[in-house]
Amino acid sequence: MFPVLSTSRVFLGAIGLRVLFFIYGILQDAYAPVKYTDIDYFVFTDAARYVSQGRSPYERETYRYTPLLAWLLIPTSWQHSIWFSFGKVLFAASDIVAGWFIVRVLQSPGGGAMSRERALKYASIWLLNPMVAAISTRGSSEGLLGVIVVALLWAVNRRRITLAGILLGLAVHFKIYPFIYGPSIIWVLESSSPTESKDKRPQTSVQSIRKMPTIKDTILNFINPSRAILLASSLATFTSLNIVMYAIYSKPFLEHTFFYHLTRIDHRHNFSPYNTLLHLSSALPDHVSNLKLESLAFIPQLGISAFLIPVPLARKDIAGTMLAQTFAFVAFNKVCTSQYFLWYLILLPFYLPYSSFLAKPRLGLTALTLWIGTQLTHTSPTAQALWLHQAYRLEFLGLSTFVPGLFISSLLFFAVNAWILGIMVDDIGARDRQRAHVGKEGRMKKQ
């Protein structure tokens, strides 16, 4: 008999989990040769120290983020050493706040109208996940973005359009990729056409032709008040933040926050199938074709995540569509690291309740095993495990494992992700039929 889930139990458990990881991290940093704290956290804190001295955060090499992050972490530059961990506490607290929003969305009519206990069960996928707790307490800032994304979903479900636009603009400024949610949100903000609610009497073919909407009518019907407000508020927020940051930090802000990602060729800790090609581009720049792979990689990635997925699926389930978009964006990205998995993991609780992975436990277990496996050992037929083993041999043992080891591992991991994405898309596409079936069963029970 499992204990009844309560809000206090789940959230205290989530806080306790992060406290344990935080304390463990302090001990590992103090005594172990391999440190617990993420290297990016030192980049963040160095940038925050520069800002506290009135300097630019971009004086810190490899700082590729909005100055807002450095501003938030200014307390880490204060004299007492205890303040150095302020950012980790902030990121871990963001995890908790994001979990609270997940529960709120799951309980809302647009999120499934779940009971509190059932919503807590699915929210625990995020709140009680050791991977999430470890990443935030190591000093990764993904939890901050997670709060913004789930708050955005909550605002859309509650039809708080102005707030949704502000959050979307802030999210895109903070990290570029949330712009892919724009098409989905715009698509669901549909208003019924005036011609649909008026005269529904049978019409002759001549009348039908006369009433066919013109291109102008189509455009005017598409740009309804909700969509106009969302576009205006999101663009105003995004533009205002960028103008302020450019006024303070000039060209380095644009170069490091935005333009850098267009030509980025990072190949370390990169699960992407582009990994080996990016390594060659960085190692042999004079021998590489003028056709820049790092820029062309955006074409399939954005085509799938920003267009092919949201157009047919957004109106069926906005939360599930956002998950599929994010999953596709990460899988097809030219740079794919473990932190990026949190981008879609935070949206998983909204999809799992109706997913094939839960309806068919054997399928779910197979998918999880393959996804984890293709990242630990070269003897495993499965994807993250295989990749991590090859990466360990390369970076710690100094062995050249690019070809075939790392390259084949990356392809296998990509293939597993593509297979999982296909199942997600099928599930979301069938969402209308599932709702109709559930509604029919509910009416039969009442009778």
PDB file of C-alpha atoms in Angstrom, residues 270-372:
ATOM      1  CA  ASN A 270      28.264  16.706 -27.480  1.00  0.00           C
ATOM      2  CA  PHE A 271      25.817  13.824 -28.117  1.00  0.00           C
ATOM      3  CA  SER A 272      24.908  15.201 -31.558  1.00  0.00           C
ATOM      4  CA  PRO A 273      25.613  13.218 -34.735  1.00  0.00           C
ATOM      5  CA  TYR A 274      27.308  16.417 -35.965  1.00  0.00           C
ATOM      6  CA  ASN A 275      29.945  15.948 -33.242  1.00  0.00           C
ATOM      7  CA  THR A 276      32.741  14.461 -35.361  1.00  0.00           C
ATOM      8  CA  LEU A 277      32.151  16.857 -38.259  1.00  0.00           C
ATOM      9  CA  LEU A 278      32.275  19.835 -35.877  1.00  0.00           C
ATOM     10  CA  HIS A 279      35.522  18.509 -34.443  1.00  0.00           C
ATOM     11  CA  LEU A 280      37.023  18.388 -37.936  1.00  0.00           C
ATOM     12  CA  SER A 281      35.774  21.925 -38.628  1.00  0.00           C
ATOM     13  CA  SER A 282      37.479  23.252 -35.506  1.00  0.00           C
ATOM     14  CA  ALA A 283      40.684  21.224 -35.910  1.00  0.00           C
ATOM     15  CA  LEU A 284      41.172  21.744 -39.668  1.00  0.00           C
ATOM     16  CA  PRO A 285      39.486  25.049 -40.559  1.00  0.00           C
ATOM     17  CA  ASP A 286      41.577  25.527 -43.694  1.00  0.00           C
ATOM     18  CA  HIS A 287      40.605  22.129 -45.111  1.00  0.00           C
ATOM     19  CA  VAL A 288      36.863  22.442 -44.588  1.00  0.00           C
ATOM     20  CA  SER A 289      34.436  23.267 -47.406  1.00  0.00           C
ATOM     21  CA  ASN A 290      33.070  26.786 -47.694  1.00  0.00           C
ATOM     22  CA  LEU A 291      29.671  25.218 -47.067  1.00  0.00           C
ATOM     23  CA  LYS A 292      29.346  25.849 -43.328  1.00  0.00           C
ATOM     24  CA  LEU A 293      27.788  22.791 -41.681  1.00  0.00           C
ATOM     25  CA  GLU A 294      27.316  24.626 -38.374  1.00  0.00           C
ATOM     26  CA  SER A 295      24.898  27.034 -40.098  1.00  0.00           C
ATOM     27  CA  LEU A 296      23.145  24.530 -42.392  1.00  0.00           C
ATOM     28  CA  ALA A 297      22.317  22.287 -39.415  1.00  0.00           C
ATOM     29  CA  PHE A 298      19.564  24.737 -38.442  1.00  0.00           C
ATOM     30  CA  ILE A 299      17.496  23.952 -41.559  1.00  0.00           C
ATOM     31  CA  PRO A 300      16.168  20.479 -40.612  1.00  0.00           C
ATOM     32  CA  GLN A 301      16.137  21.373 -36.926  1.00  0.00           C
ATOM     33  CA  LEU A 302      13.959  24.476 -37.250  1.00  0.00           C
ATOM     34  CA  GLY A 303      11.862  23.053 -40.088  1.00  0.00           C
ATOM     35  CA  ILE A 304      10.738  20.184 -37.861  1.00  0.00           C
ATOM     36  CA  SER A 305      10.525  21.883 -34.455  1.00  0.00           C
ATOM     37  CA  ALA A 306       9.115  25.274 -35.499  1.00  0.00           C
ATOM     38  CA  PHE A 307       6.842  24.284 -38.387  1.00  0.00           C
ATOM     39  CA  LEU A 308       6.180  20.603 -39.136  1.00  0.00           C
ATOM     40  CA  ILE A 309       5.296  19.737 -35.532  1.00  0.00           C
ATOM     41  CA  PRO A 310       3.276  22.768 -34.320  1.00  0.00           C
ATOM     42  CA  VAL A 311       1.060  23.247 -37.385  1.00  0.00           C
ATOM     43  CA  PRO A 312      -0.733  19.872 -37.267  1.00  0.00           C
ATOM     44  CA  LEU A 313      -0.469  19.256 -33.505  1.00  0.00           C
ATOM     45  CA  ALA A 314      -0.730  22.496 -31.513  1.00  0.00           C
ATOM     46  CA  ARG A 315      -4.532  22.628 -31.485  1.00  0.00           C
ATOM     47  CA  LYS A 316      -4.732  19.019 -30.303  1.00  0.00           C
ATOM     48  CA  ASP A 317      -2.560  19.515 -27.210  1.00  0.00           C
ATOM     49  CA  ILE A 318      -0.388  22.569 -26.665  1.00  0.00           C
ATOM     50  CA  ALA A 319       1.687  21.076 -23.817  1.00  0.00           C
ATOM     51  CA  GLY A 320       2.385  17.842 -25.693  1.00  0.00           C
ATOM     52  CA  THR A 321       3.272  19.812 -28.813  1.00  0.00           C
ATOM     53  CA  MET A 322       5.754  21.954 -26.866  1.00  0.00           C
ATOM     54  CA  LEU A 323       7.353  18.759 -25.575  1.00  0.00           C
ATOM     55  CA  ALA A 324       7.641  17.282 -29.084  1.00  0.00           C
ATOM     56  CA  GLN A 325       9.058  20.565 -30.413  1.00  0.00           C
ATOM     57  CA  THR A 326      11.679  20.720 -27.688  1.00  0.00           C
ATOM     58  CA  PHE A 327      12.579  17.048 -28.051  1.00  0.00           C
ATOM     59  CA  ALA A 328      13.053  17.526 -31.802  1.00  0.00           C
ATOM     60  CA  PHE A 329      15.035  20.738 -31.306  1.00  0.00           C
ATOM     61  CA  VAL A 330      17.471  19.015 -28.929  1.00  0.00           C
ATOM     62  CA  ALA A 331      17.731  15.798 -30.963  1.00  0.00           C
ATOM     63  CA  PHE A 332      18.486  17.675 -34.201  1.00  0.00           C
ATOM     64  CA  ASN A 333      20.668  20.340 -32.583  1.00  0.00           C
ATOM     65  CA  LYS A 334      24.282  20.470 -33.676  1.00  0.00           C
ATOM     66  CA  VAL A 335      25.249  20.692 -29.983  1.00  0.00           C
ATOM     67  CA  CYS A 336      23.470  18.345 -27.573  1.00  0.00           C
ATOM     68  CA  THR A 337      24.572  18.098 -23.919  1.00  0.00           C
ATOM     69  CA  SER A 338      23.000  16.564 -20.805  1.00  0.00           C
ATOM     70  CA  GLN A 339      21.706  19.939 -19.588  1.00  0.00           C
ATOM     71  CA  TYR A 340      19.602  20.231 -22.723  1.00  0.00           C
ATOM     72  CA  PHE A 341      17.628  17.138 -21.686  1.00  0.00           C
ATOM     73  CA  LEU A 342      16.055  19.273 -18.944  1.00  0.00           C
ATOM     74  CA  TRP A 343      14.485  21.473 -21.621  1.00  0.00           C
ATOM     75  CA  TYR A 344      12.074  18.699 -22.533  1.00  0.00           C
ATOM     76  CA  LEU A 345      12.063  16.741 -19.270  1.00  0.00           C
ATOM     77  CA  ILE A 346      10.149  19.571 -17.592  1.00  0.00           C
ATOM     78  CA  LEU A 347       7.335  19.144 -20.149  1.00  0.00           C
ATOM     79  CA  LEU A 348       7.169  15.349 -19.834  1.00  0.00           C
ATOM     80  CA  PRO A 349       4.519  15.331 -17.026  1.00  0.00           C
ATOM     81  CA  PHE A 350       1.970  16.881 -19.406  1.00  0.00           C
ATOM     82  CA  TYR A 351       2.422  14.194 -22.069  1.00  0.00           C
ATOM     83  CA  LEU A 352       2.899  10.981 -20.092  1.00  0.00           C
ATOM     84  CA  PRO A 353      -0.705  10.639 -18.796  1.00  0.00           C
ATOM     85  CA  TYR A 354      -1.950   9.770 -22.299  1.00  0.00           C
ATOM     86  CA  SER A 355       1.291   8.441 -23.800  1.00  0.00           C
ATOM     87  CA  SER A 356       1.856   5.042 -25.356  1.00  0.00           C
ATOM     88  CA  PHE A 357       4.863   4.662 -23.063  1.00  0.00           C
ATOM     89  CA  LEU A 358       2.564   4.339 -20.034  1.00  0.00           C
ATOM     90  CA  ALA A 359      -0.298   2.605 -21.840  1.00  0.00           C
ATOM     91  CA  LYS A 360       2.176  -0.044 -23.028  1.00  0.00           C
ATOM     92  CA  PRO A 361       4.699  -0.558 -20.187  1.00  0.00           C
ATOM     93  CA  ARG A 362       6.918  -2.841 -22.274  1.00  0.00           C
ATOM     94  CA  LEU A 363       7.265  -0.110 -24.915  1.00  0.00           C
ATOM     95  CA  GLY A 364       8.025   2.496 -22.242  1.00  0.00           C
ATOM     96  CA  LEU A 365      10.666   0.328 -20.584  1.00  0.00           C
ATOM     97  CA  THR A 366      12.270  -0.431 -23.963  1.00  0.00           C
ATOM     98  CA  ALA A 367      12.412   3.267 -24.866  1.00  0.00           C
ATOM     99  CA  LEU A 368      13.922   4.220 -21.494  1.00  0.00           C
ATOM    100  CA  THR A 369      16.500   1.420 -21.666  1.00  0.00           C
ATOM    101  CA  LEU A 370      17.560   2.342 -25.186  1.00  0.00           C
ATOM    102  CA  TRP A 371      17.673   6.077 -24.424  1.00  0.00           C
ATOM    103  CA  ILE A 372      19.861   5.611 -21.352  1.00  0.00           C
TER     104      ILE A 372
END
